[in-house]
Every structure is written in structure tokens, then in C-alpha cells.
XYZ file of C-alpha atoms in Angstrom:
591
model
C 8.459 9.193 27.781
C 11.934 7.534 27.515
C 12.070 8.612 31.368
C 8.793 6.635 32.510
C 9.419 3.370 30.782
C 12.840 2.956 32.282
C 11.539 4.504 35.992
C 8.645 1.412 35.679
C 11.099 -0.926 34.526
C 13.523 0.571 37.686
C 10.887 -0.673 40.391
C 9.788 -3.449 37.887
C 13.390 -5.114 38.520
C 13.424 -3.990 42.282
C 10.192 -5.415 42.773
C 10.592 -9.219 41.350
C 14.342 -9.404 43.460
C 13.005 -8.392 46.768
C 10.094 -11.088 45.803
C 12.750 -13.903 45.366
C 14.654 -12.128 48.562
C 11.234 -12.503 50.724
C 10.884 -15.754 49.494
C 14.655 -16.818 49.915
C 14.348 -16.048 53.627
C 10.898 -17.815 53.545
C 12.461 -20.542 52.330
C 15.987 -20.982 54.294
C 14.821 -20.141 57.292
C 13.548 -23.779 59.080
C 17.061 -24.579 56.450
C 19.188 -22.141 58.398
C 17.857 -23.239 62.116
C 18.201 -26.966 61.026
C 21.686 -26.153 60.592
C 22.197 -24.589 63.415
C 20.730 -26.804 65.414
C 22.818 -29.551 63.165
C 26.307 -27.782 64.307
C 25.695 -26.995 67.854
C 24.364 -30.996 67.948
C 27.999 -31.935 66.315
C 29.739 -29.223 68.873
C 28.606 -31.463 70.880
C 29.194 -34.465 70.041
C 32.803 -33.881 69.857
C 33.195 -32.864 73.313
C 31.163 -35.592 74.448
C 34.033 -37.703 72.292
C 36.534 -35.939 74.407
C 34.406 -37.398 78.221
C 32.917 -39.990 77.272
C 36.063 -42.578 78.478
C 35.997 -40.913 81.744
C 32.375 -41.519 82.302
C 32.399 -44.748 80.721
C 34.720 -45.311 83.184
C 33.078 -43.440 86.612
C 30.731 -46.101 85.088
C 32.645 -49.503 85.237
C 34.207 -48.821 88.592
C 31.012 -48.942 89.991
C 31.628 -45.081 91.516
C 29.188 -43.941 93.307
C 26.095 -41.188 92.271
C 27.786 -38.464 94.302
C 30.743 -39.686 92.138
C 29.661 -39.584 89.028
C 26.715 -36.094 89.696
C 30.598 -34.143 90.925
C 31.870 -35.352 87.828
C 29.005 -34.189 85.645
C 28.435 -30.675 87.560
C 32.766 -29.313 86.560
C 32.855 -31.318 83.130
C 29.531 -29.102 82.786
C 31.640 -25.430 83.470
C 34.133 -26.566 81.623
C 32.725 -27.190 78.533
C 29.287 -25.102 80.057
C 26.760 -27.186 78.635
C 24.339 -29.270 80.849
C 26.015 -33.176 80.977
C 23.876 -36.345 82.097
C 24.779 -39.057 82.830
C 22.766 -42.460 82.141
C 22.647 -45.814 83.339
C 21.939 -48.871 81.159
C 18.579 -48.962 82.555
C 17.678 -45.086 82.193
C 18.445 -44.311 85.045
C 20.354 -40.813 86.011
C 22.842 -41.540 87.269
C 24.267 -37.518 87.214
C 23.130 -34.559 85.513
C 24.963 -30.718 86.389
C 21.518 -28.991 85.821
C 19.439 -31.387 89.388
C 20.912 -31.288 92.288
C 22.023 -34.869 93.734
C 19.428 -35.128 96.153
C 16.855 -34.981 93.002
C 18.280 -36.916 91.217
C 15.854 -40.142 92.411
C 12.741 -38.011 91.037
C 13.782 -37.667 87.641
C 12.347 -40.089 84.428
C 13.348 -42.497 82.854
C 15.438 -41.424 80.081
C 15.747 -44.974 78.557
C 12.142 -43.357 76.273
C 13.848 -40.669 75.436
C 14.238 -39.737 71.527
C 18.092 -38.727 71.603
C 18.703 -41.915 73.568
C 16.674 -44.833 71.629
C 18.644 -42.882 68.552
C 22.241 -43.069 70.533
C 21.171 -46.689 71.030
C 20.672 -47.824 67.660
C 22.437 -45.126 65.603
C 25.514 -44.846 68.257
C 25.006 -41.115 68.195
C 21.200 -39.406 68.821
C 20.270 -36.205 68.711
C 16.377 -34.023 70.070
C 15.231 -30.444 70.890
C 13.166 -30.917 73.513
C 11.821 -28.770 76.497
C 13.386 -29.619 79.680
C 10.647 -29.682 82.757
C 13.508 -29.611 84.890
C 14.851 -26.458 84.204
C 11.848 -25.182 81.757
C 13.678 -24.105 79.041
C 13.466 -25.806 74.887
C 17.227 -28.020 74.994
C 18.902 -29.476 72.101
C 20.092 -32.900 73.580
C 22.587 -35.074 71.451
C 23.300 -38.278 73.253
C 25.894 -41.407 72.676
C 26.331 -44.828 74.282
C 29.135 -45.499 77.435
C 31.139 -48.799 76.834
C 33.124 -50.548 78.636
C 36.638 -52.623 77.861
C 34.979 -55.327 76.629
C 32.591 -53.409 74.212
C 29.691 -53.469 76.272
C 27.209 -50.741 76.551
C 26.886 -49.519 80.320
C 24.994 -46.589 80.408
C 24.578 -43.300 78.163
C 26.030 -39.848 78.470
C 24.173 -36.788 76.632
C 25.364 -33.559 76.300
C 22.346 -30.643 76.431
C 22.393 -26.515 75.584
C 19.511 -24.330 75.923
C 17.926 -23.874 72.045
C 18.173 -20.143 72.088
C 22.216 -20.793 71.572
C 21.130 -22.037 67.655
C 18.858 -19.308 67.243
C 21.403 -16.928 68.481
C 23.874 -18.443 65.707
C 21.191 -17.970 63.254
C 20.666 -14.324 64.550
C 24.290 -14.283 63.508
C 23.953 -15.526 59.797
C 20.546 -13.507 59.963
C 23.121 -10.504 60.459
C 25.346 -11.683 57.553
C 22.729 -12.402 55.283
C 21.270 -8.845 56.078
C 24.619 -7.485 54.776
C 24.661 -9.663 52.239
C 21.107 -8.744 51.283
C 21.739 -5.286 51.482
C 24.855 -5.329 49.499
C 22.864 -7.280 46.977
C 20.061 -4.805 46.795
C 22.825 -2.218 45.896
C 24.312 -4.330 43.802
C 20.983 -4.848 42.358
C 19.638 -1.357 42.193
C 22.814 -0.392 40.023
C 22.219 -3.190 37.603
C 18.596 -2.425 37.517
C 19.175 1.256 36.002
C 22.182 0.345 33.942
C 19.307 -2.659 32.461
C 15.699 -0.983 32.505
C 18.053 2.029 30.586
C 19.626 -0.097 28.500
C 15.801 -1.771 27.957
C 14.555 1.235 27.805
C 16.165 2.974 25.024
C 15.393 0.813 22.116
C 11.772 0.996 23.598
C 11.430 3.841 23.056
C 12.736 4.743 19.813
C 11.181 1.546 18.969
C 8.199 3.653 19.841
C 9.834 7.146 18.129
C 9.905 5.094 15.044
C 6.202 3.792 15.277
C 4.765 6.912 15.751
C 6.639 8.739 12.313
C 5.585 6.043 11.040
C 2.164 6.351 11.666
C 2.618 10.499 10.778
C 4.064 8.723 7.783
C 7.741 9.645 8.272
C 9.324 6.045 7.673
C 13.123 6.257 8.950
C 16.032 4.304 7.892
C 19.036 2.963 9.244
C 18.415 4.623 12.235
C 18.044 1.722 15.572
C 20.785 1.014 17.751
C 20.639 -2.949 17.033
C 20.044 -4.063 20.738
C 20.782 -7.670 21.802
C 18.539 -10.176 22.330
C 14.911 -10.343 21.521
C 14.920 -6.758 21.025
C 17.487 -6.229 18.520
C 14.707 -8.961 16.360
C 12.422 -6.822 17.180
C 14.257 -3.801 16.653
C 15.731 -4.893 12.593
C 11.711 -6.385 12.199
C 10.677 -2.927 12.519
C 13.146 -1.427 10.666
C 12.342 -3.587 8.394
C 8.709 -3.466 8.173
C 9.544 0.441 7.478
C 11.252 0.518 4.706
C 8.884 -2.057 3.715
C 6.179 -0.130 4.133
C 7.976 3.402 2.290
C 8.379 1.071 -0.682
C 4.630 0.469 -0.717
C 3.902 3.764 0.420
C 5.847 5.260 -2.552
C 3.870 2.591 -4.798
C 0.829 3.619 -3.693
C 1.935 7.622 -3.860
C 2.810 7.226 -6.866
C -0.328 5.861 -8.393
C -2.111 7.897 -6.106
C -0.416 11.051 -7.957
C -1.259 8.833 -11.277
C -4.317 8.846 -11.078
C -4.446 12.019 -9.749
C -2.820 13.462 -12.495
C -5.386 11.598 -15.197
C -8.660 12.761 -13.018
C -6.990 16.315 -13.515
C -6.488 15.411 -16.750
C -9.720 14.686 -18.455
C -12.379 16.399 -20.323
C -14.571 13.819 -19.243
C -16.875 14.589 -15.368
C -15.525 11.918 -12.968
C -17.593 11.156 -9.644
C -17.623 8.360 -7.683
C -20.252 7.954 -4.810
C -20.213 4.570 -2.313
C -22.805 2.362 -0.546
C -24.527 5.128 0.787
C -24.328 7.692 -2.178
C -21.630 10.154 -0.616
C -19.725 10.907 -2.605
C -16.007 10.542 -2.123
C -14.702 11.940 -5.128
C -15.088 14.199 -7.415
C -11.984 15.283 -10.845
C -11.493 19.171 -11.684
C -13.715 18.597 -14.655
C -16.759 17.196 -12.641
C -15.789 20.592 -10.573
C -16.226 22.875 -13.391
C -19.806 21.252 -14.703
C -21.208 21.521 -12.307
C -19.412 24.547 -10.081
C -18.874 22.722 -7.136
C -15.197 22.823 -4.774
C -13.917 19.186 -3.957
C -13.623 19.513 -0.235
C -16.745 21.658 0.270
C -19.044 18.668 -1.254
C -16.742 15.503 -0.188
C -19.113 13.300 2.365
C -21.968 14.551 0.977
C -25.467 12.372 -0.714
C -24.667 13.122 -4.623
C -28.658 14.854 -4.818
C -26.804 17.298 -2.481
C -23.387 18.098 -4.078
C -24.041 18.579 -7.497
C -27.711 19.242 -7.323
C -29.127 17.270 -10.017
C -31.820 14.572 -10.403
C -30.782 12.713 -13.218
C -27.351 12.000 -12.171
C -28.206 10.971 -8.491
C -30.801 8.506 -10.358
C -28.944 7.317 -12.286
C -26.579 6.702 -9.811
C -28.829 4.723 -7.753
C -30.290 2.736 -10.505
C -26.559 1.658 -11.339
C -26.163 1.239 -7.425
C -30.102 -0.660 -7.359
C -29.198 -3.522 -10.066
C -25.789 -3.318 -9.840
C -24.828 -2.747 -13.664
C -23.839 -1.055 -15.877
C -26.474 2.574 -16.875
C -26.191 5.013 -20.179
C -28.589 7.935 -20.130
C -28.573 10.970 -22.312
C -29.247 14.258 -20.247
C -29.104 18.010 -20.447
C -27.468 20.117 -18.594
C -27.413 23.635 -17.659
C -23.869 24.856 -17.105
C -24.841 28.256 -17.078
C -25.462 27.511 -20.878
C -27.534 24.162 -22.012
C -24.473 21.393 -22.803
C -25.732 17.928 -23.395
C -24.185 14.953 -21.918
C -23.582 11.099 -22.121
C -24.247 9.963 -18.294
C -22.328 6.253 -17.843
C -23.007 4.925 -14.306
C -21.113 1.454 -13.495
C -21.086 -0.195 -10.183
C -17.534 -0.218 -8.239
C -16.739 -4.036 -7.116
C -14.429 -5.074 -4.947
C -13.934 -9.086 -4.270
C -17.520 -9.267 -6.073
C -19.067 -6.747 -3.424
C -20.680 -3.926 -4.731
C -19.025 -0.812 -2.280
C -20.070 2.237 -4.758
C -20.689 3.372 -8.457
C -18.910 5.756 -10.741
C -20.586 8.181 -12.930
C -18.596 9.555 -15.768
C -19.676 12.296 -18.087
C -19.028 13.102 -21.474
C -19.983 15.882 -22.992
C -21.293 15.709 -26.594
C -22.609 19.014 -26.706
C -20.487 19.976 -29.751
C -20.822 15.936 -31.219
C -24.403 16.282 -31.344
C -23.970 19.979 -32.757
C -22.357 18.556 -35.225
C -24.681 16.228 -36.108
C -26.665 19.536 -36.747
C -24.789 20.698 -38.749
C -24.398 17.108 -40.880
C -28.080 16.778 -40.915
C -28.463 20.205 -42.173
C -24.878 20.468 -44.609
C -26.261 17.066 -46.167
C -30.356 19.388 -46.911
C -28.447 22.724 -47.806
C -25.875 20.714 -50.021
C -28.929 18.657 -51.224
C -30.832 22.204 -52.103
C -27.557 24.241 -52.798
C -27.092 21.269 -55.914
C -30.501 21.307 -56.552
C -30.951 24.581 -57.622
C -28.486 24.955 -60.579
C -29.350 21.339 -61.778
C -32.924 22.175 -62.044
C -32.370 24.967 -64.130
C -29.906 23.560 -66.046
C -32.609 20.565 -66.502
C -35.095 22.923 -67.074
C -33.678 24.638 -69.891
C -32.053 21.565 -71.723
C -35.742 20.599 -71.723
C -36.753 23.314 -73.374
C -33.379 23.806 -76.056
C -34.782 19.471 -76.611
C -39.009 20.833 -76.443
C -37.272 22.610 -80.149
C -35.683 25.701 -78.511
C -32.483 24.768 -79.845
C -33.653 25.809 -83.261
C -34.822 28.777 -82.303
C -31.604 31.523 -82.964
C -33.645 33.901 -80.917
C -33.494 32.429 -77.614
C -31.345 29.133 -78.065
C -28.089 30.972 -77.337
C -29.419 32.853 -74.337
C -30.338 29.409 -73.095
C -26.871 27.792 -73.354
C -25.273 30.815 -71.607
C -27.463 30.242 -68.876
C -27.277 26.936 -68.561
C -23.498 27.472 -68.690
C -23.596 29.823 -65.963
C -25.634 27.565 -63.914
C -23.021 24.950 -64.408
C -19.975 27.458 -63.364
C -22.100 27.870 -60.106
C -22.959 23.751 -59.829
C -19.067 23.142 -60.513
C -17.573 26.821 -58.100
C -20.282 25.092 -55.379
C -18.932 21.174 -55.233
C -15.267 23.150 -55.262
C -16.675 24.973 -51.981
C -17.653 21.953 -50.611
C -14.667 19.428 -51.127
C -12.790 22.229 -49.698
C -14.483 22.945 -46.770
C -14.229 18.869 -46.295
C -10.599 19.326 -46.839
C -10.031 22.497 -44.260
C -12.419 20.187 -41.358
C -11.335 17.036 -41.940
C -7.465 18.675 -42.652
C -6.459 15.601 -44.645
C -4.018 16.418 -46.802
C -3.665 19.897 -46.734
C 0.357 19.838 -47.156
C 3.313 21.054 -44.726
C 3.272 24.766 -43.094
C 6.072 26.636 -44.852
C 6.729 30.426 -44.489
C 4.184 32.546 -46.470
C 4.387 36.325 -47.806
C 1.004 37.865 -46.964
C 1.987 41.109 -49.635
C 2.430 37.975 -52.237
C -0.735 36.833 -51.720
C -2.877 40.302 -51.277
C -1.691 41.371 -54.775
C -2.259 37.780 -55.955
C -6.075 38.483 -54.958
C -6.032 41.795 -55.831
C -5.020 40.944 -59.870
C -7.840 38.195 -59.399
C -10.446 41.554 -58.602
C -9.118 43.494 -60.743
C -11.575 43.175 -63.733
C -14.762 43.427 -61.485
C -13.049 46.524 -59.692
C -12.187 48.206 -63.418
C -15.817 47.117 -64.623
C -17.461 48.588 -60.939
C -15.141 52.198 -60.660
C -14.392 51.418 -57.201
C -11.627 52.024 -55.114
C -9.523 49.567 -53.942
C -6.710 51.075 -51.515
C -3.042 49.364 -50.100
C -1.886 49.843 -46.661
C 0.414 47.375 -46.717
C 3.982 48.620 -47.680
C 6.376 48.360 -45.387
C 5.267 45.536 -43.678
C 6.568 42.499 -42.733
C 4.002 39.536 -43.553
C 5.658 36.185 -43.093
C 3.362 33.780 -41.483
C 3.343 30.234 -40.621
C 0.729 28.272 -43.169
C -0.363 26.895 -46.187
C -0.318 29.578 -49.239
C -3.110 28.097 -51.141
C -5.620 27.841 -48.406
C -4.747 31.229 -47.252
C -5.213 32.991 -50.326
C -8.149 31.352 -50.915
C -9.878 33.295 -47.559
C -7.819 36.775 -48.641
C -9.537 36.013 -52.224
C -13.014 35.481 -49.944
C -12.938 38.283 -47.887
C -11.801 40.322 -51.260
C -13.986 39.102 -53.946
C -17.049 39.369 -51.613
C -15.899 43.239 -50.696
C -16.028 43.781 -54.069
C -19.656 42.163 -55.339
C -21.256 43.749 -51.949
C -20.077 47.178 -52.884
C -21.866 49.259 -55.050
C -20.599 51.586 -57.821
C -17.838 53.538 -57.108
C -17.647 52.710 -54.024
C -14.125 51.656 -51.983
C -12.414 48.797 -50.877
C -9.323 49.651 -48.762
C -7.148 46.718 -47.407
C -5.021 47.537 -43.970
C -1.900 45.204 -42.438
C -0.764 45.874 -38.716
C 2.200 44.149 -37.273
C 2.739 43.821 -32.706
C 5.101 41.371 -31.502
C 1.544 39.355 -30.378
C -0.493 39.372 -33.709
C -0.648 40.280 -37.731
C -4.126 41.812 -38.564
C -5.589 41.764 -42.203
C -8.227 44.523 -42.324
C -10.849 44.489 -45.781
C -13.181 47.062 -45.436
C -15.739 48.468 -47.803
C -18.357 51.250 -48.512
C -20.874 48.483 -49.344
C -24.295 47.206 -48.160
C -23.036 46.442 -44.157
C -24.946 43.062 -42.649
C -27.639 43.699 -40.443
C -27.078 43.302 -37.011
C -28.659 39.857 -36.537
C -27.141 37.953 -39.219
C -23.734 39.047 -37.748
C -23.674 35.665 -35.636
C -24.136 33.283 -37.875
C -22.366 34.443 -41.168
C -19.528 32.684 -41.097
C -22.033 28.984 -40.948
C -21.860 26.987 -44.050
C -24.990 28.536 -46.790
C -25.596 31.280 -44.036
C -27.013 34.156 -46.816
C -27.763 37.164 -45.502
C -30.150 38.028 -48.574
C -29.883 34.459 -50.457
C -31.394 36.029 -54.182
C -28.461 38.591 -53.807
C -26.434 35.476 -53.212
C -27.014 33.836 -55.729
C -27.317 36.708 -58.061
C -24.094 37.396 -57.550
C -22.532 33.443 -58.113
C -22.347 32.912 -54.327
C -22.328 29.308 -52.821
C -22.769 30.275 -49.046
C -19.373 28.824 -47.898
C -17.038 31.080 -48.764
C -17.393 33.179 -44.942
C -17.251 29.638 -43.255
C -13.836 28.399 -45.839
C -11.795 31.658 -44.613
C -13.330 30.472 -40.876
C -11.888 26.902 -41.284
C -8.353 28.631 -42.114
C -7.694 30.673 -39.617
C -8.360 27.945 -37.328
C -6.616 25.660 -39.276
C -3.931 28.648 -39.234
C -4.550 29.179 -35.101
C -5.514 32.358 -36.690
C -8.980 34.059 -35.876
C -11.680 35.747 -38.319
C -13.568 38.566 -36.908
C -16.236 41.143 -38.359
C -17.773 44.733 -37.954
C -20.543 46.286 -39.548
C -23.027 48.562 -40.006
C -25.787 48.257 -42.135
C -26.309 50.553 -45.075
C -22.764 51.806 -44.443
C -20.070 49.175 -44.865
C -18.686 45.985 -43.195
C -14.982 45.283 -41.843
C -13.323 41.201 -41.899
C -10.263 40.899 -39.984
C -7.784 38.148 -40.252
C -5.361 37.686 -37.202
C -2.593 35.950 -37.391
C 0.330 34.482 -34.296
C 3.073 36.103 -34.895
């Protein structure tokens, strides 16, 4: 690149110089010839001044034509010029280029230009073709005066015009060598100037190429003079400003990419042709696609979802915000709230952005709340109805029936106790779900909580003659958590194990600790849980055996509370069960 530009500049400079030299030669040639003629005329005039007095005396003394002719010939030999002596009336009295016998044949010279000029100006000159000697001559003439100052004739000197050509040729030779020297100097200067001019230009081209590639060089330009230096400074300033702008844009783009990548909502954007130009990771995950592979395709082709494509098309056509709830199988069916809004630039719609909010859990929560409200109403209604029936029976006269009144009162007490337990469990579930007023986590020793739970169920254990085995001795069971809720979870599992184990059965509590977790398992030899119920037993108010659960005083919220407690402590609860052989519940805490 540098050599090409330098060569182009070099030959451009040379061409310009040669052009001006040629123009100079064309303009100067006539001028030089004119100067040469003037120079010769001046020299002839000086020679005439020296000979004028002698020829004036010859004419004044009325010498014969032969004498004057002889003097003309002698003088011509001395000055190497043609000498012509002309009388006042225009007759030629002597001419060194014409024989004496032919002088009378010469035309009258009074009308010659040089004679006219000499008569008016004191000296005249002209360049004319001489018919006498058949060649171009340079004529210089002056008047001859007598002693009284009156003009008595004219003296004319002439030389061939080739003298001027010879002088011009000598001048051209001098000019030629001057031109050669000038061209040589011009070549050297052109090389220097082209190199010095091309170097910053090439550097500017390199800088421009780097800017085009995304590199922004700074403080690397050699400051040149004149306008190139200003251009260099302008490019350098532009590079600095572009670098700052590019950095800001990159930072904003990185921020936008980070925001889009961290969003749980799926985001996609299309242009006026509904071709994708943005798909964030959440959207990729939802539709199992990869952004680079689908960019440039239409939304319908890329995401393969007609509902979203229709929503976006409607937003684009109507130019307004549109939202719609849609179901997408990914691979399980999930519910999304799809929002489509036009993208506007300077008041013109240039595309549409679509956002998908996953509301599956929200809809599931709404269903659970609805079911929970229905279940709570049902669960509360059952003991309240029983209590009301017994109260009405007592009010109808049974209160005086000593045989049955105590039985009714005991049943009222039992249902009231169950109702109180149900309300306590409902409040506990609500607190765990909202995580309000739970207190701060502290180090909790699970040994103490297990011992407390065993003591609580000890009467039931003795009554049913159940073997309760604790295999946690020697194990460090410190966890971070809320003692009250952890105790409730352990007690619920242990109480269920005792309640659903037949008389003479066995309940065993075991503990295991590793570097990653602490596991507490409550296993029994009870009735077991059918496999089809295992997935739902941690749901609120879900009972495997409704009658048996109510008979044992269960609220249907025990295992739901256990699950909430473990979620609160970043742990989990799992179950293994074989119908007719027993169940095993395991609480796993992070170590």
C-alpha cells in the first residue's frame, strides 16, 4: 500500500513538473526569440553609432556612389554585417550585398519599416525577407545628419535572421541543462515529498482499517505539517471518541446481555418481517433451541409455536400491547403469560418484543389455595358439625341422661381437641409458607429434639407395646435451623410411625452423617403406603385412608408441615414404603 501510494504521488509530481516545464517552453519560445532579435538589434545599433559619422561625412561631401559602395563593403567586412547607405530620397547609395552596377535596380527604400521608424524615432528595426539575397534579415536603421543637424540620409545594418536562431539555440541549450538540473532536483524533491506525504496517509489508512476492525489506536500518529497534520489529529480524536463510545456501547450491551441472561422470563424480538434478532437463554431453554441457529428465521419457523407467532403478528398489525395466557409443552405442559409490545424508533414501529412469564406455579398455587380453602372448610365443618349435633342432643334433654351425657361431652371434647389441632396446623402451614415471624437460625442439636419427640410419644409406645429403637448415639447432629419447627417435623414423623404401627410392632430412628449431609430416618413396621399414593402424601389434607386418619386424630397436614420445614432448612424429605411391611421417612439436612 505504501509503495503504491508513494509511486503514484512521485509520478504525479513529475508529471506536473514536466507539464509546467512544457508550458513554460511553449510560452517562452516566442519571447526568447524576440529577446534575441532585440539583443542583435541593440548590438547592430551600437556598431552603427560608431560608423554613422564617417558615412554622414561621405554623403555631406557629395562623394560618388562608388566611394560610398567601397566604404560599405569595407565596413561590412569589419563588422560582419550587411551595410546599406540610403539617400534622403530613398535611393540606395551603397549596399555591401549588391554589386555597384546593380544598385540602380534596387527599389526605393524610403517605405521600408525600419526607415520609417528611424525617421520617426531615431532608430528603427524590422525582420523581413530580402529578395536581394533571398533570406530573412534583421534590419536596424538610423538617420544620418549633416553638421547642421539635418537628416541627409540613412545607414542600415542587417544580419541574417539565423543569427537570432543561433542565439535562441544557445539559450535553449543553456535552458536544457537548466531543465535537466531542475528535473533532477524535482525528482529528488518529489521522492522526498511523496514519501513524506504518503507515509502519514498510509498510516491513516492503517488506523482507519483498525477502527473498522474494532481496534481504536490512540497517540500513535506522527504529527505532520499542514492539512495532513490536522487530518491526523482529527482521525486520532475520532478514534478516541469512537473508543469511548464503543466502550459505552459494549458496556451497555454487556449489561443488556447479562440482564437478558439472568431473566427467568423468556424474551424474544422480531423485526417487521417477523424475523428473529434476539432470543435470551430462558427462551432458548423453553423451546429447546439455540439462538445462533434460529436468528434470521421467522418466529414461526424458529420457535415452532403458532400461538406466539399469532400474538406477535397481531401486536405488529395493530401496533399495540397485547397479552395472552398460553400453554406450552416443554416437555411437560406449562402455563405462560405472553406479552407482546411493538418496538418503536422515532415514532415508527420497527419490530415487536415478546416476553413469556412462566405462571405455572402461580396457577398451581391458585389451585392449591382454592383446594386448600375447600379442604379447610370441609375439615373445619366436620368437627364443628359433630360438636353441634352433640350439643343439640344435650340441649334436647340428653344433658339429664346420666348414662349418655358424659359420653357426649367426651366426644365434644375430642372433636374440639381435633379442631384445635387442625387450626394450629393450618396456622403452622401458613407461617411456613409465608416465612414470617420465624426467628433467626441457630445451631440445633438433633439429639435433643429426637429425645423430646420420643418422650412425647412414650405413652402411645408403651400402650401399643411398640419397640422403639434409637441408633444415633455417638453421631454429631448439629444443624443450623429453627429448633421449634425441626422438633415439629421430627415429632410428626415419629407420631405417624407410632400411630400407623400395629401393637407389638417396631419403630426405629437412625442417623447418618457425611461430609455433605446429615440424614435422620424414621422407619416403622406399620401398614405401609400403596405406591400410587407416594407422590401425593406431602400434599395438604391428603390422606391415604380418610377414616383411619380421622380415627387417629390426624389433621391431614402433618407431612405437609414436614415438607415445608425441610424446604425452609434447605433440606428435603423422602419416603420409601411397601404396603403391608412398613414405611421409612428420611430427613436430609445440609452438613
